[in-house]
Tab-separated table of C-alpha atoms and ligand atoms in Angstrom:
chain	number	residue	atom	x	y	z
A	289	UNK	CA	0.000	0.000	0.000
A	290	UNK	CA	1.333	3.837	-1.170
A	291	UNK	CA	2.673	5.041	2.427
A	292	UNK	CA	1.631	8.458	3.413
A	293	UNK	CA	3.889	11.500	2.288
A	294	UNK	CA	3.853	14.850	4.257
A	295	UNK	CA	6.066	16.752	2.261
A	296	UNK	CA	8.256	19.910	3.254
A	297	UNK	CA	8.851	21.678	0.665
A	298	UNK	CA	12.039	23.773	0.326
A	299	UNK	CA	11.651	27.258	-2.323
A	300	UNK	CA	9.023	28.544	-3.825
A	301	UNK	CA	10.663	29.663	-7.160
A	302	UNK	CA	9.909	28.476	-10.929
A	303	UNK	CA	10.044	24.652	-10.067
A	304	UNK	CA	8.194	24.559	-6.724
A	305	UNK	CA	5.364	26.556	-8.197
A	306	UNK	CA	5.328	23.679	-10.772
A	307	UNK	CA	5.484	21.224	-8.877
A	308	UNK	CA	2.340	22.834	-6.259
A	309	UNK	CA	0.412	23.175	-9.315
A	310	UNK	CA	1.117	19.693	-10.925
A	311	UNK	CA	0.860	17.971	-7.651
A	312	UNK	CA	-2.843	19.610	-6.924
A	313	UNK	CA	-4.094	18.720	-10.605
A	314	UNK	CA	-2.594	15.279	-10.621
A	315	UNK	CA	-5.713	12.563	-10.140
A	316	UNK	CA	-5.058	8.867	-8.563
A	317	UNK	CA	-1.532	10.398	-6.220
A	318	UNK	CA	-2.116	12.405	-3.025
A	319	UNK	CA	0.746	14.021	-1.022
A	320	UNK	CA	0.760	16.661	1.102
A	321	UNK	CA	2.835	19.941	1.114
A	322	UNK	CA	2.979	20.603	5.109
A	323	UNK	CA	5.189	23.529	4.742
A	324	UNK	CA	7.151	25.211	2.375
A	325	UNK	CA	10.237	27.574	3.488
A	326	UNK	CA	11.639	30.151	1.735
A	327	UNK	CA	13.697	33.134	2.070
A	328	UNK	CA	12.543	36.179	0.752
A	329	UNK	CA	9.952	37.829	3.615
A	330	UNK	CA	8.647	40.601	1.433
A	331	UNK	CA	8.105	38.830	-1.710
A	332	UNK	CA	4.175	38.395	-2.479
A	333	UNK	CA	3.551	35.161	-2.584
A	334	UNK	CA	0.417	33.123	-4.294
A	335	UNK	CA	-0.890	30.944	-1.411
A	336	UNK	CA	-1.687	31.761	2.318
A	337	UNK	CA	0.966	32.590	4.120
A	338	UNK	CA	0.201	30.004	6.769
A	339	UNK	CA	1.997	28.225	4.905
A	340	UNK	CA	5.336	29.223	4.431
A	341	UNK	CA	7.821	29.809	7.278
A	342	UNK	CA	11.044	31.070	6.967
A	343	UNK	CA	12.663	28.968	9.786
A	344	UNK	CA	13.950	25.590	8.312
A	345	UNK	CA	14.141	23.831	10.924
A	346	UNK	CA	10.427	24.146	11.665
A	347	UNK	CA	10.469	21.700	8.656
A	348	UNK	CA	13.579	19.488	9.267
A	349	UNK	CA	12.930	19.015	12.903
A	350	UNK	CA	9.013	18.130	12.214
A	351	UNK	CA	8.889	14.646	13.148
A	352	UNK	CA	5.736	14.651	10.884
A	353	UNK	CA	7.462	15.539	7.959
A	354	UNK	CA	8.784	12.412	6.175
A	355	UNK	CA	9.859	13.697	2.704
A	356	UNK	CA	11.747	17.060	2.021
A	357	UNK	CA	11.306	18.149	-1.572
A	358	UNK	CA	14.580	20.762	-2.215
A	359	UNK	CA	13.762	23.102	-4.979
A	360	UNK	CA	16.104	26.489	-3.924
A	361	UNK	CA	18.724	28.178	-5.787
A	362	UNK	CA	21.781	27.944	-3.521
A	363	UNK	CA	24.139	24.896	-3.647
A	364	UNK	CA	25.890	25.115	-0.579
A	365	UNK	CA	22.457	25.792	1.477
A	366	UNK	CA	21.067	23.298	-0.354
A	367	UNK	CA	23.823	20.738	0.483
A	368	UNK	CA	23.394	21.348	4.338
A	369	UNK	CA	19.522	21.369	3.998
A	370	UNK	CA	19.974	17.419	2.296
A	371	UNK	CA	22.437	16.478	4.487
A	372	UNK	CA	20.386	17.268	8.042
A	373	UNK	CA	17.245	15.728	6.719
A	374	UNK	CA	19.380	12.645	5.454
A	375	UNK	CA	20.745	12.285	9.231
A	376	UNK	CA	16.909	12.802	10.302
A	377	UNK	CA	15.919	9.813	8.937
A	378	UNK	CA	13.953	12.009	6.306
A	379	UNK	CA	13.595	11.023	2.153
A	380	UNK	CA	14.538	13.709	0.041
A	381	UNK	CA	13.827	14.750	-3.346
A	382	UNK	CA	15.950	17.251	-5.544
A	383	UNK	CA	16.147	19.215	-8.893
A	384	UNK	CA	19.589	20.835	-7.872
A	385	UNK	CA	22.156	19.296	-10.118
A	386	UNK	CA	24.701	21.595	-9.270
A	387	UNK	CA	24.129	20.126	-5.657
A	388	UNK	CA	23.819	16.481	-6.867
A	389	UNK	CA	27.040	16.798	-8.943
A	390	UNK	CA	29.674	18.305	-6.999
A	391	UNK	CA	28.842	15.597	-3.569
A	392	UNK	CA	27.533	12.939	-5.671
A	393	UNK	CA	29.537	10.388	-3.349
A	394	UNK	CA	28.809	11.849	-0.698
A	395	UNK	CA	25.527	12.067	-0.867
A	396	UNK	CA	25.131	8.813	-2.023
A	397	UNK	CA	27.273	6.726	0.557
A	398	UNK	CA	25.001	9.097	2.889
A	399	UNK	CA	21.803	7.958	1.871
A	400	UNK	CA	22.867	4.608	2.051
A	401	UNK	CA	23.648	5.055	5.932
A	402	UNK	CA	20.997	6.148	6.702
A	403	UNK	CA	18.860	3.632	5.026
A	404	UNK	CA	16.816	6.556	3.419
A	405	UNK	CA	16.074	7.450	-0.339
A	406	UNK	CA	17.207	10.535	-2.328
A	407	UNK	CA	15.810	11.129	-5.480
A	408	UNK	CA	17.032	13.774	-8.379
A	409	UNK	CA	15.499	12.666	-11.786
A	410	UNK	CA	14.249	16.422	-12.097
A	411	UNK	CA	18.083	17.294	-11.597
A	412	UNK	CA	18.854	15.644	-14.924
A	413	UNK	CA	17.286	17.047	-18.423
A	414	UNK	CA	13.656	17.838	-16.684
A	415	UNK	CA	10.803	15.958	-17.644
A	416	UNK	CA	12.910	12.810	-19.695
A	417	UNK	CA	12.820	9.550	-17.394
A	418	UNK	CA	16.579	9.725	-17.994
A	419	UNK	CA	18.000	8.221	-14.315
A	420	UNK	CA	15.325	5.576	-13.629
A	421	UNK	CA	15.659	4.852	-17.388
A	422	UNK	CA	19.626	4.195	-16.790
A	423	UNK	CA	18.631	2.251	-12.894
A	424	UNK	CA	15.656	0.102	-14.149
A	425	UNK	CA	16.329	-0.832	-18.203
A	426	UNK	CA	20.249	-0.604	-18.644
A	427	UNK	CA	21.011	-1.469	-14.967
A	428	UNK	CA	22.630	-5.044	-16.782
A	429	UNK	CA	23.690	-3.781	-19.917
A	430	UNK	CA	26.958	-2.063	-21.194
A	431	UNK	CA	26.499	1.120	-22.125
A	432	UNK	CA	29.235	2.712	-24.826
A	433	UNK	CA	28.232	6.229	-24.593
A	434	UNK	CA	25.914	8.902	-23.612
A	435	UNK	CA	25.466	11.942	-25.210
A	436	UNK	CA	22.777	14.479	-25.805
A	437	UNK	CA	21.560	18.083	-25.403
A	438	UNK	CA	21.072	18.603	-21.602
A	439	UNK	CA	20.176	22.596	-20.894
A	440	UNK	CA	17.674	23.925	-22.666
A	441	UNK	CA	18.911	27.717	-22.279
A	442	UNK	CA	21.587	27.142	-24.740
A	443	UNK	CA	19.397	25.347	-27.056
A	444	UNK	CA	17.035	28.039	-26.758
A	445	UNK	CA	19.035	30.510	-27.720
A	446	UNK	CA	20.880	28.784	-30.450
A	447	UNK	CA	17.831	27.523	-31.836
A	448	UNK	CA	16.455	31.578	-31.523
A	449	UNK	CA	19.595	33.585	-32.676
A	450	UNK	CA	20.453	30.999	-35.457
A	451	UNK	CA	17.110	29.929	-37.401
A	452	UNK	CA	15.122	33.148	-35.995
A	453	UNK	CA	17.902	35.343	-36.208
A	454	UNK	CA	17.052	37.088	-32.693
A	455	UNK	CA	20.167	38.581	-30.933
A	456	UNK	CA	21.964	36.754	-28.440
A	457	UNK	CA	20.919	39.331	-25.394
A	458	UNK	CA	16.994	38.963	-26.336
A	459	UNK	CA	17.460	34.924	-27.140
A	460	UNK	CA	18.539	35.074	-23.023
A	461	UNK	CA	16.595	37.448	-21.980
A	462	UNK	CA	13.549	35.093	-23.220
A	463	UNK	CA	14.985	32.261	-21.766
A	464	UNK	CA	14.779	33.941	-18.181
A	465	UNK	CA	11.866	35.195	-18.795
A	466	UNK	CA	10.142	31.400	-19.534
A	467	UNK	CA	11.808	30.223	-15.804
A	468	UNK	CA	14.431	28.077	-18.084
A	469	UNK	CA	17.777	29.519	-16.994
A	470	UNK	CA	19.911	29.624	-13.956
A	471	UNK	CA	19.471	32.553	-12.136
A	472	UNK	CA	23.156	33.186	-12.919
A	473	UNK	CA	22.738	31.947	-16.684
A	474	UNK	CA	26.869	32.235	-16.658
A	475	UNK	CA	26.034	28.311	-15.685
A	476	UNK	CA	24.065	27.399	-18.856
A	477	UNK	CA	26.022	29.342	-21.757
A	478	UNK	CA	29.368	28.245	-19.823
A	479	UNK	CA	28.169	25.048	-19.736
A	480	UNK	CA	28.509	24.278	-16.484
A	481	UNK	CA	24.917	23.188	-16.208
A	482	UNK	CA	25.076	20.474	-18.277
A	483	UNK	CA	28.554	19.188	-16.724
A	484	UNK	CA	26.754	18.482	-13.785
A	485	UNK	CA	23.777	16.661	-15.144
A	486	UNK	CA	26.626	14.700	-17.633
A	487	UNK	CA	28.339	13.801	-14.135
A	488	UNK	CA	25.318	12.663	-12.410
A	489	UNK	CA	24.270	10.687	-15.611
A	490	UNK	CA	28.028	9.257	-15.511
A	491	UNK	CA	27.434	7.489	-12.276
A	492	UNK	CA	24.208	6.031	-13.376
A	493	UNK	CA	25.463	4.891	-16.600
A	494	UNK	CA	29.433	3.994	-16.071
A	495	UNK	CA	29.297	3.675	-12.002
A	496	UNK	CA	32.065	6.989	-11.692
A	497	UNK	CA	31.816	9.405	-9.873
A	498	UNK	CA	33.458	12.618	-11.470
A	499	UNK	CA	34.997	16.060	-10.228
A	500	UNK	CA	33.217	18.801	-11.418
A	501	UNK	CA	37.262	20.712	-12.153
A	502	UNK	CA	37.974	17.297	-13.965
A	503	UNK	CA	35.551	17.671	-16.815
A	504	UNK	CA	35.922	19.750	-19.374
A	505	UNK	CA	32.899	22.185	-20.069
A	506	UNK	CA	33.018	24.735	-23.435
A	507	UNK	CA	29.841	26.550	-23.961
A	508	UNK	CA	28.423	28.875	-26.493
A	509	UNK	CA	29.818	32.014	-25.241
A	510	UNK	CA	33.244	32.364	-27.836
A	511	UNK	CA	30.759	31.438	-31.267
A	512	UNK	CA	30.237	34.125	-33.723
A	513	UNK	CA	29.074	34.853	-37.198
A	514	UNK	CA	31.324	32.833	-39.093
A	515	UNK	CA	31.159	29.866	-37.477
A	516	UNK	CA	27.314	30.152	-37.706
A	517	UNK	CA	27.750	30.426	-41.227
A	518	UNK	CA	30.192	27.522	-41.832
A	519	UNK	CA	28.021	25.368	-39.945
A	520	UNK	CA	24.808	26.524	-42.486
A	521	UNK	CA	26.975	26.405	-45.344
A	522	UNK	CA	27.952	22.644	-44.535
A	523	UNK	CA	24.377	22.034	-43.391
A	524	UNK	CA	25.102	21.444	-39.631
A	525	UNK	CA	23.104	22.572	-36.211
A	526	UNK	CA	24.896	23.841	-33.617
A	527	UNK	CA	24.633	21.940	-30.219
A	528	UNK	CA	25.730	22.201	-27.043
A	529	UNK	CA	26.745	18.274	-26.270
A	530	UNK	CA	27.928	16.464	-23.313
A	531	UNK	CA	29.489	12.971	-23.974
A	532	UNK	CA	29.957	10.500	-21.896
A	533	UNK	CA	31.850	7.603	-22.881
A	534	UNK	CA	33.089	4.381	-22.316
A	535	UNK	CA	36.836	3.382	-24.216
A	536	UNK	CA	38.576	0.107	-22.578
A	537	UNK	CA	37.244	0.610	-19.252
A	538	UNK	CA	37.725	4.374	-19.185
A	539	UNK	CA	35.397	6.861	-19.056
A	540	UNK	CA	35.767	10.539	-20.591
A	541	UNK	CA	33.038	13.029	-20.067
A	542	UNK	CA	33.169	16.410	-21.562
A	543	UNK	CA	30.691	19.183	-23.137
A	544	UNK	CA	31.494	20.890	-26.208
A	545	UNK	CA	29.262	22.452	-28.915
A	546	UNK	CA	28.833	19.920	-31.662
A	547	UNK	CA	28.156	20.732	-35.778
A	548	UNK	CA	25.393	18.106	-36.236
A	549	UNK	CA	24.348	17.128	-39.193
A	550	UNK	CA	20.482	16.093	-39.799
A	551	UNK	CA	20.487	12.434	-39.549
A	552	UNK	CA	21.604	13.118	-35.805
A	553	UNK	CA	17.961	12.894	-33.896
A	554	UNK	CA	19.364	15.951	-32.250
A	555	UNK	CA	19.434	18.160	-35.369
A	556	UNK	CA	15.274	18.046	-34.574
A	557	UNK	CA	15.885	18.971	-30.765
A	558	UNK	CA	14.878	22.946	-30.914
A	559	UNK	CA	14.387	25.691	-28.135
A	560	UNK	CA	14.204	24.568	-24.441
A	561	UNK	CA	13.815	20.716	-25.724
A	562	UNK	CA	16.347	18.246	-24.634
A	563	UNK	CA	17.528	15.043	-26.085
A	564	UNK	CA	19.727	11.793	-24.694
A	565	UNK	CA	20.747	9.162	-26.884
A	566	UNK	CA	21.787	6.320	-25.199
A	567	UNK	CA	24.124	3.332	-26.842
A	568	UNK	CA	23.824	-0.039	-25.548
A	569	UNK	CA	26.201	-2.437	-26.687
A	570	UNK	CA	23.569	-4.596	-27.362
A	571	UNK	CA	20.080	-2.651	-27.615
A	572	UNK	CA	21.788	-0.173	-30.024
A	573	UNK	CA	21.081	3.274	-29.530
A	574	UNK	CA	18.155	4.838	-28.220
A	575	UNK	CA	16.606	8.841	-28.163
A	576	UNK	CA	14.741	10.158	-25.493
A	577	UNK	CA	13.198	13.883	-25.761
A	578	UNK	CA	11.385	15.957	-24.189
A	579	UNK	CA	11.390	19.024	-22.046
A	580	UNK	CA	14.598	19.828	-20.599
A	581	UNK	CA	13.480	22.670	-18.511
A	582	UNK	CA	10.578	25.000	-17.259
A	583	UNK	CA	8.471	25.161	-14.178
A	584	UNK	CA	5.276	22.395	-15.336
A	585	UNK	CA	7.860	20.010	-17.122
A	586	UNK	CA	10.738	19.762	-13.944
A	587	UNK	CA	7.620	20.217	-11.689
A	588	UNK	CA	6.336	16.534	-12.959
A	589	UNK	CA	9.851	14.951	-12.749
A	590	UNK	CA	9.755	15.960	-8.948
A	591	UNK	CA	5.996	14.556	-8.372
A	592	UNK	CA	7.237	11.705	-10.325
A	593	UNK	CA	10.144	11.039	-7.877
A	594	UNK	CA	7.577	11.698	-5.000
A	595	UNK	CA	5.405	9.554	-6.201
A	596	UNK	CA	8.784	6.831	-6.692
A	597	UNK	CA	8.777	7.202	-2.646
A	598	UNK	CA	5.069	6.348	-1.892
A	599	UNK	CA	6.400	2.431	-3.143
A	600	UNK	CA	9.697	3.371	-1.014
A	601	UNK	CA	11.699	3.658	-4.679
A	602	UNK	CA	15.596	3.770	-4.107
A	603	UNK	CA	17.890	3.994	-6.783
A	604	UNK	CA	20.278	0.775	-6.638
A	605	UNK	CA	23.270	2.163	-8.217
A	606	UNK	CA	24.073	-1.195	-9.570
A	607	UNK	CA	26.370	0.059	-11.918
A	608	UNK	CA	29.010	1.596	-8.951
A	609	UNK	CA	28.332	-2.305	-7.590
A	610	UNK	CA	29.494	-3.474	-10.939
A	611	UNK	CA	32.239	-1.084	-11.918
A	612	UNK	CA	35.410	-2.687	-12.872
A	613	UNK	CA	37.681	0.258	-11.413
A	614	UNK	CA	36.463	2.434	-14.223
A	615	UNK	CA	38.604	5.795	-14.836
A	616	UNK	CA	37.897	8.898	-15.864
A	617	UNK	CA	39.997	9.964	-18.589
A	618	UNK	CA	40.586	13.111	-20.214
A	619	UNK	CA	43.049	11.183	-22.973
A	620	UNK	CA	40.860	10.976	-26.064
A	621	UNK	CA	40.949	13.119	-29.233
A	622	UNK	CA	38.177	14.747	-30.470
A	623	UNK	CA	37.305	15.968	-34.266
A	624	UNK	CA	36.923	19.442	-34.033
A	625	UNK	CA	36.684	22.591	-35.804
A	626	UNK	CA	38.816	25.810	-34.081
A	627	UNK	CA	38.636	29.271	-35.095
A	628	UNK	CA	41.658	31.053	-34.041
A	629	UNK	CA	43.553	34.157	-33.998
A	630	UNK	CA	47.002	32.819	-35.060
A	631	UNK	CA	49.382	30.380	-35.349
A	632	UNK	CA	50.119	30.260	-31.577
A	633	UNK	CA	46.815	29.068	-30.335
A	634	UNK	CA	46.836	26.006	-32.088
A	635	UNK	CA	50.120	25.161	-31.318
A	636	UNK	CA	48.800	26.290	-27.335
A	637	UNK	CA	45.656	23.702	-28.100
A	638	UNK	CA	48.623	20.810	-29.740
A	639	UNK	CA	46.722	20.309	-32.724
A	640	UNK	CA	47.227	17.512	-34.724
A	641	UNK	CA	45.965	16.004	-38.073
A	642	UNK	CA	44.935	18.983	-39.861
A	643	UNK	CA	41.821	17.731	-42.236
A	644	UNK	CA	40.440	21.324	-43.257
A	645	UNK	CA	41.981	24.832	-42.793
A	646	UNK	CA	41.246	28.182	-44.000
A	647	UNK	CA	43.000	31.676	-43.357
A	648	UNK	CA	41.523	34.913	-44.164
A	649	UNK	CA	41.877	38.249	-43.463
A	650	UNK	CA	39.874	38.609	-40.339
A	651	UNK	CA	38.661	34.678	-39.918
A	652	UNK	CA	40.641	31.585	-39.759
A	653	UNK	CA	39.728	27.738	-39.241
A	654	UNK	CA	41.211	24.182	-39.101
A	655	UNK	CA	39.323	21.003	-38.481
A	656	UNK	CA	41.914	18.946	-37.252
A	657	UNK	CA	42.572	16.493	-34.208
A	658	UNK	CA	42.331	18.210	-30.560
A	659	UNK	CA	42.905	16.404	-27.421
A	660	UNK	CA	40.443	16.500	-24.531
A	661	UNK	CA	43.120	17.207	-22.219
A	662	UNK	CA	44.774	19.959	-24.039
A	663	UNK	CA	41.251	21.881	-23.983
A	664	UNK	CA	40.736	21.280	-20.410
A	665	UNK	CA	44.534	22.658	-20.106
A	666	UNK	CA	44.216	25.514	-22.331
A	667	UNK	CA	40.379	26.658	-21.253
A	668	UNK	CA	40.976	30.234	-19.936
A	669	UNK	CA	43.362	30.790	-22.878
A	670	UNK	CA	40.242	29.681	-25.322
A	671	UNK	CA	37.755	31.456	-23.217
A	672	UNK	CA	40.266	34.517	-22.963
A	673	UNK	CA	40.967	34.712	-26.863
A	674	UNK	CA	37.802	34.245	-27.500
A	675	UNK	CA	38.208	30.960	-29.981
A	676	UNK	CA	35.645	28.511	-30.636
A	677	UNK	CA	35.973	24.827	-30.351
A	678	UNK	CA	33.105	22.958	-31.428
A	679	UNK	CA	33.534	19.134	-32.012
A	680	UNK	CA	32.675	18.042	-35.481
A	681	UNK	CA	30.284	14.591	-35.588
A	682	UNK	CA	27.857	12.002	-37.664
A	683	UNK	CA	30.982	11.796	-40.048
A	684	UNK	CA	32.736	8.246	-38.406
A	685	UNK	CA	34.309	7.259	-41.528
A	686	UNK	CA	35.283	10.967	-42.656
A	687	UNK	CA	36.946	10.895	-39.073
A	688	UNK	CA	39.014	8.459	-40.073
A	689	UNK	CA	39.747	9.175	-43.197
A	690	UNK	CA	43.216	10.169	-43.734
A	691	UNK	CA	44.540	8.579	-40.531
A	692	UNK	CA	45.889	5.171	-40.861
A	693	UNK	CA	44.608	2.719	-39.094
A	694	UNK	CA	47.866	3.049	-36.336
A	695	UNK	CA	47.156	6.864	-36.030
A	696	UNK	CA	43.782	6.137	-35.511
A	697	UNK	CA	44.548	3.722	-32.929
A	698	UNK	CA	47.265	5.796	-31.327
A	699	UNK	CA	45.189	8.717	-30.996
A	700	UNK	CA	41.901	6.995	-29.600
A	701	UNK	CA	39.688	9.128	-31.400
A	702	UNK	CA	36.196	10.086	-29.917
A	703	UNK	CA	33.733	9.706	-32.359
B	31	HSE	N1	18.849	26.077	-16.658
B	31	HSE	C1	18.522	24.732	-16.916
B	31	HSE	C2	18.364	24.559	-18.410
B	31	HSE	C3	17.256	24.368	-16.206
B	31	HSE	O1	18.286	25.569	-19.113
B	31	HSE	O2	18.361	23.439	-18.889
B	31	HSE	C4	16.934	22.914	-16.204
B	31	HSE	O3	17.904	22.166	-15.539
């Protein structure tokens, strides 16, 4: 029999509205919002104020309260917030990847302590089933990669400055407005944001747990007008994609912007959509979309995690049980195309296998072979110089082509 939830409910921003409203219109599932905290004391607020309270401990220290549903802003208050319920004895459901990602060990050895259940499927891509999907249908098969569009600010504004041909500034300023980005959207176009659902992901789907400073992240910030017109020209989308893979029982994660080309199922992924394809070694691959963020669609992630409780759902984590000492590697070469300055950054990036190159009087490319590791390395320098790096993909053979087959080998291209 579904056990009773009374929930405490942490923020009341974008996501908790969602979730109040998607909880109260859902039929067949009952749970009960006690008490929700939150912060701000002057901010007007859309239910009675009987019941809010701005003490948290009138909600952690409620012997009542058996769930605690964390939906605020702050990391590090978030982090204490999880960890004193955990040691309560209390369940706890979260859409804070930031949280999630950077004491994923942590947290989980915790949970497992104290015999309790902590939940964060809204953390990951918003409303796509993407962690129970990993836990409950790929918990016994190998997985070879992972890879996707995870943050649907980027996408939004790609999708909005590049086919609409809105400016960058408005493309954000839309995204804020719709509740999709951080409210320091440095974390989205950074791509930070998706690091941290990539890393979550990489537990569920390789059994590692990564360091956020270990993982490369390259947003959308450095692109310009020529690289948005070689892409068109050569008929690619621009993406911002984390990858996640598995090479000889090592694992690289990273998130670059991609060039994909239409038979990629995430050529179709527009505006705040997100996508995961998912490669089995012996299912194939599979696509998941749907919305990656937003108040309703992270709202029903949450209630579906809640509801995950009610039948006293934990995830098993049976690929950490299974993990061969799987490492994290940042040793894998990438196809990519780099618009530079001069000479000097690419011999500061160490690029290698030149397949394409162009030098003009104000714009110059190569496509050639970059190592992940050189990137991480050289990030501030990119950043700082304002260069683009955007991996180039769907072309396997035209990866290889050119390299003999001991190159290939010896450089253990990604692709
Ligand atoms: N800022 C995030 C995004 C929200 O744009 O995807 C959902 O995690």
């Amino acid at each position: 029999m579904a056990k009773k939830l009374n929930i405490g409910l942490f923020g009341f921003g974008c996501v908790g509205q969602g979730l109040y409203h998607v909880l109260n219109n859902s039929k067949g599932f009952t749970a009960n919002i006690t008490k929700i905290a939150v912060k701000d004391k002057n901010k007007p607020r859309t239910l009675d104020k009987s019941i809010f309270t701005f003490d948290k401990y009138e909600i952690l220290d409620n012997p009542e309260i058996n769930v605690i549903v964390e939906l605020i802003d702050d990391a590090d208050e978030a982090f204490e917030i999880v960890k004193y319920a955990i040691r309560k004895g209390k369940h706890v459901v979260t859409a804070n990847k930031k949280l999630v990602a950077t004491h994923l060990k942590e947290l989980q050895q915790l949970q497992e302590e104290h015999n309790v259940s902590l939940l964060y499927e809204a953390s990951v891509c918003g409303s796509i089933p993407i962690i129970r999907t990993l836990e409950e249908y790929f918990d016994n098969e190998q997985l070879n990669k992972i890879s996707g569009i995870f943050n649907g600010t980027t996408n939004y504004i790609l999708t909005k400055t590049i086919s609409e041909k809105l400016s960058y500034a408005s493309a954000l300023k839309q995204a804020q407005e719709k509740g999709f980005a951080e409210s320091d959207p440095t974390s989205d176009v950074e791509g930070f944001d998706p690091k941290y659902k990539a890393i979550i992901l990489a537990l569920h789907s390789f059994g590692v747990f990564a360091k956020p400073e270990e993982v490369l992240n390259i947003g959308i910030t450095t692109l310009d007008d020529n690289d948005i017109k070689y892409a068109s020209e050569k008929g690619y989308k621009i993406k911002l994609v984390p990858t996640i893979r598995q090479n000889k029982n090592k694992i690289s994660i990273f998130v670059l912007p991609k060039f994909i080309k239409q038979e990629n199922p995430l050529y179709f992924v527009d505006n705040e959509f997100n996508g995961v394809i998912v490669e089995g070694e012996f299912s194939g691959e599979q696509f998941l979309k749907g919305k990656g963020a937003g108040g309703h669609p992270t709202g029903a992630a949450v209630l579906s995690d809640i509801s995950a409780l009610s039948y006293d759902y934990k995830y098993a984590f049976k690929k950490l049980k299974q993990s061969q000492a799987n490492n994290i590697t940042n040793d894998v070469f990438i196809k990519a195309y780099i618009r530079y300055n001069s000479v000097v950054d690419l011999q500061a990036l160490e690029t290698q296998h030149i397949f394409e190159q162009y030098k003009g009087e104000s714009y110059n490319y190569v496509v050639a072979l970059v190592n992940v590791k050189s990137l991480l390395k050289q990030k501030d320098y990119i950043l700082k110089n304002r260069l683009f790096v955007s991996e180039v993909g769907d072309e396997n053979e035209a990866a290889k082509q050119g390299l003999d087959e001991s190159v290939f080998e010896s450089v253990n291209l990604e692709y």
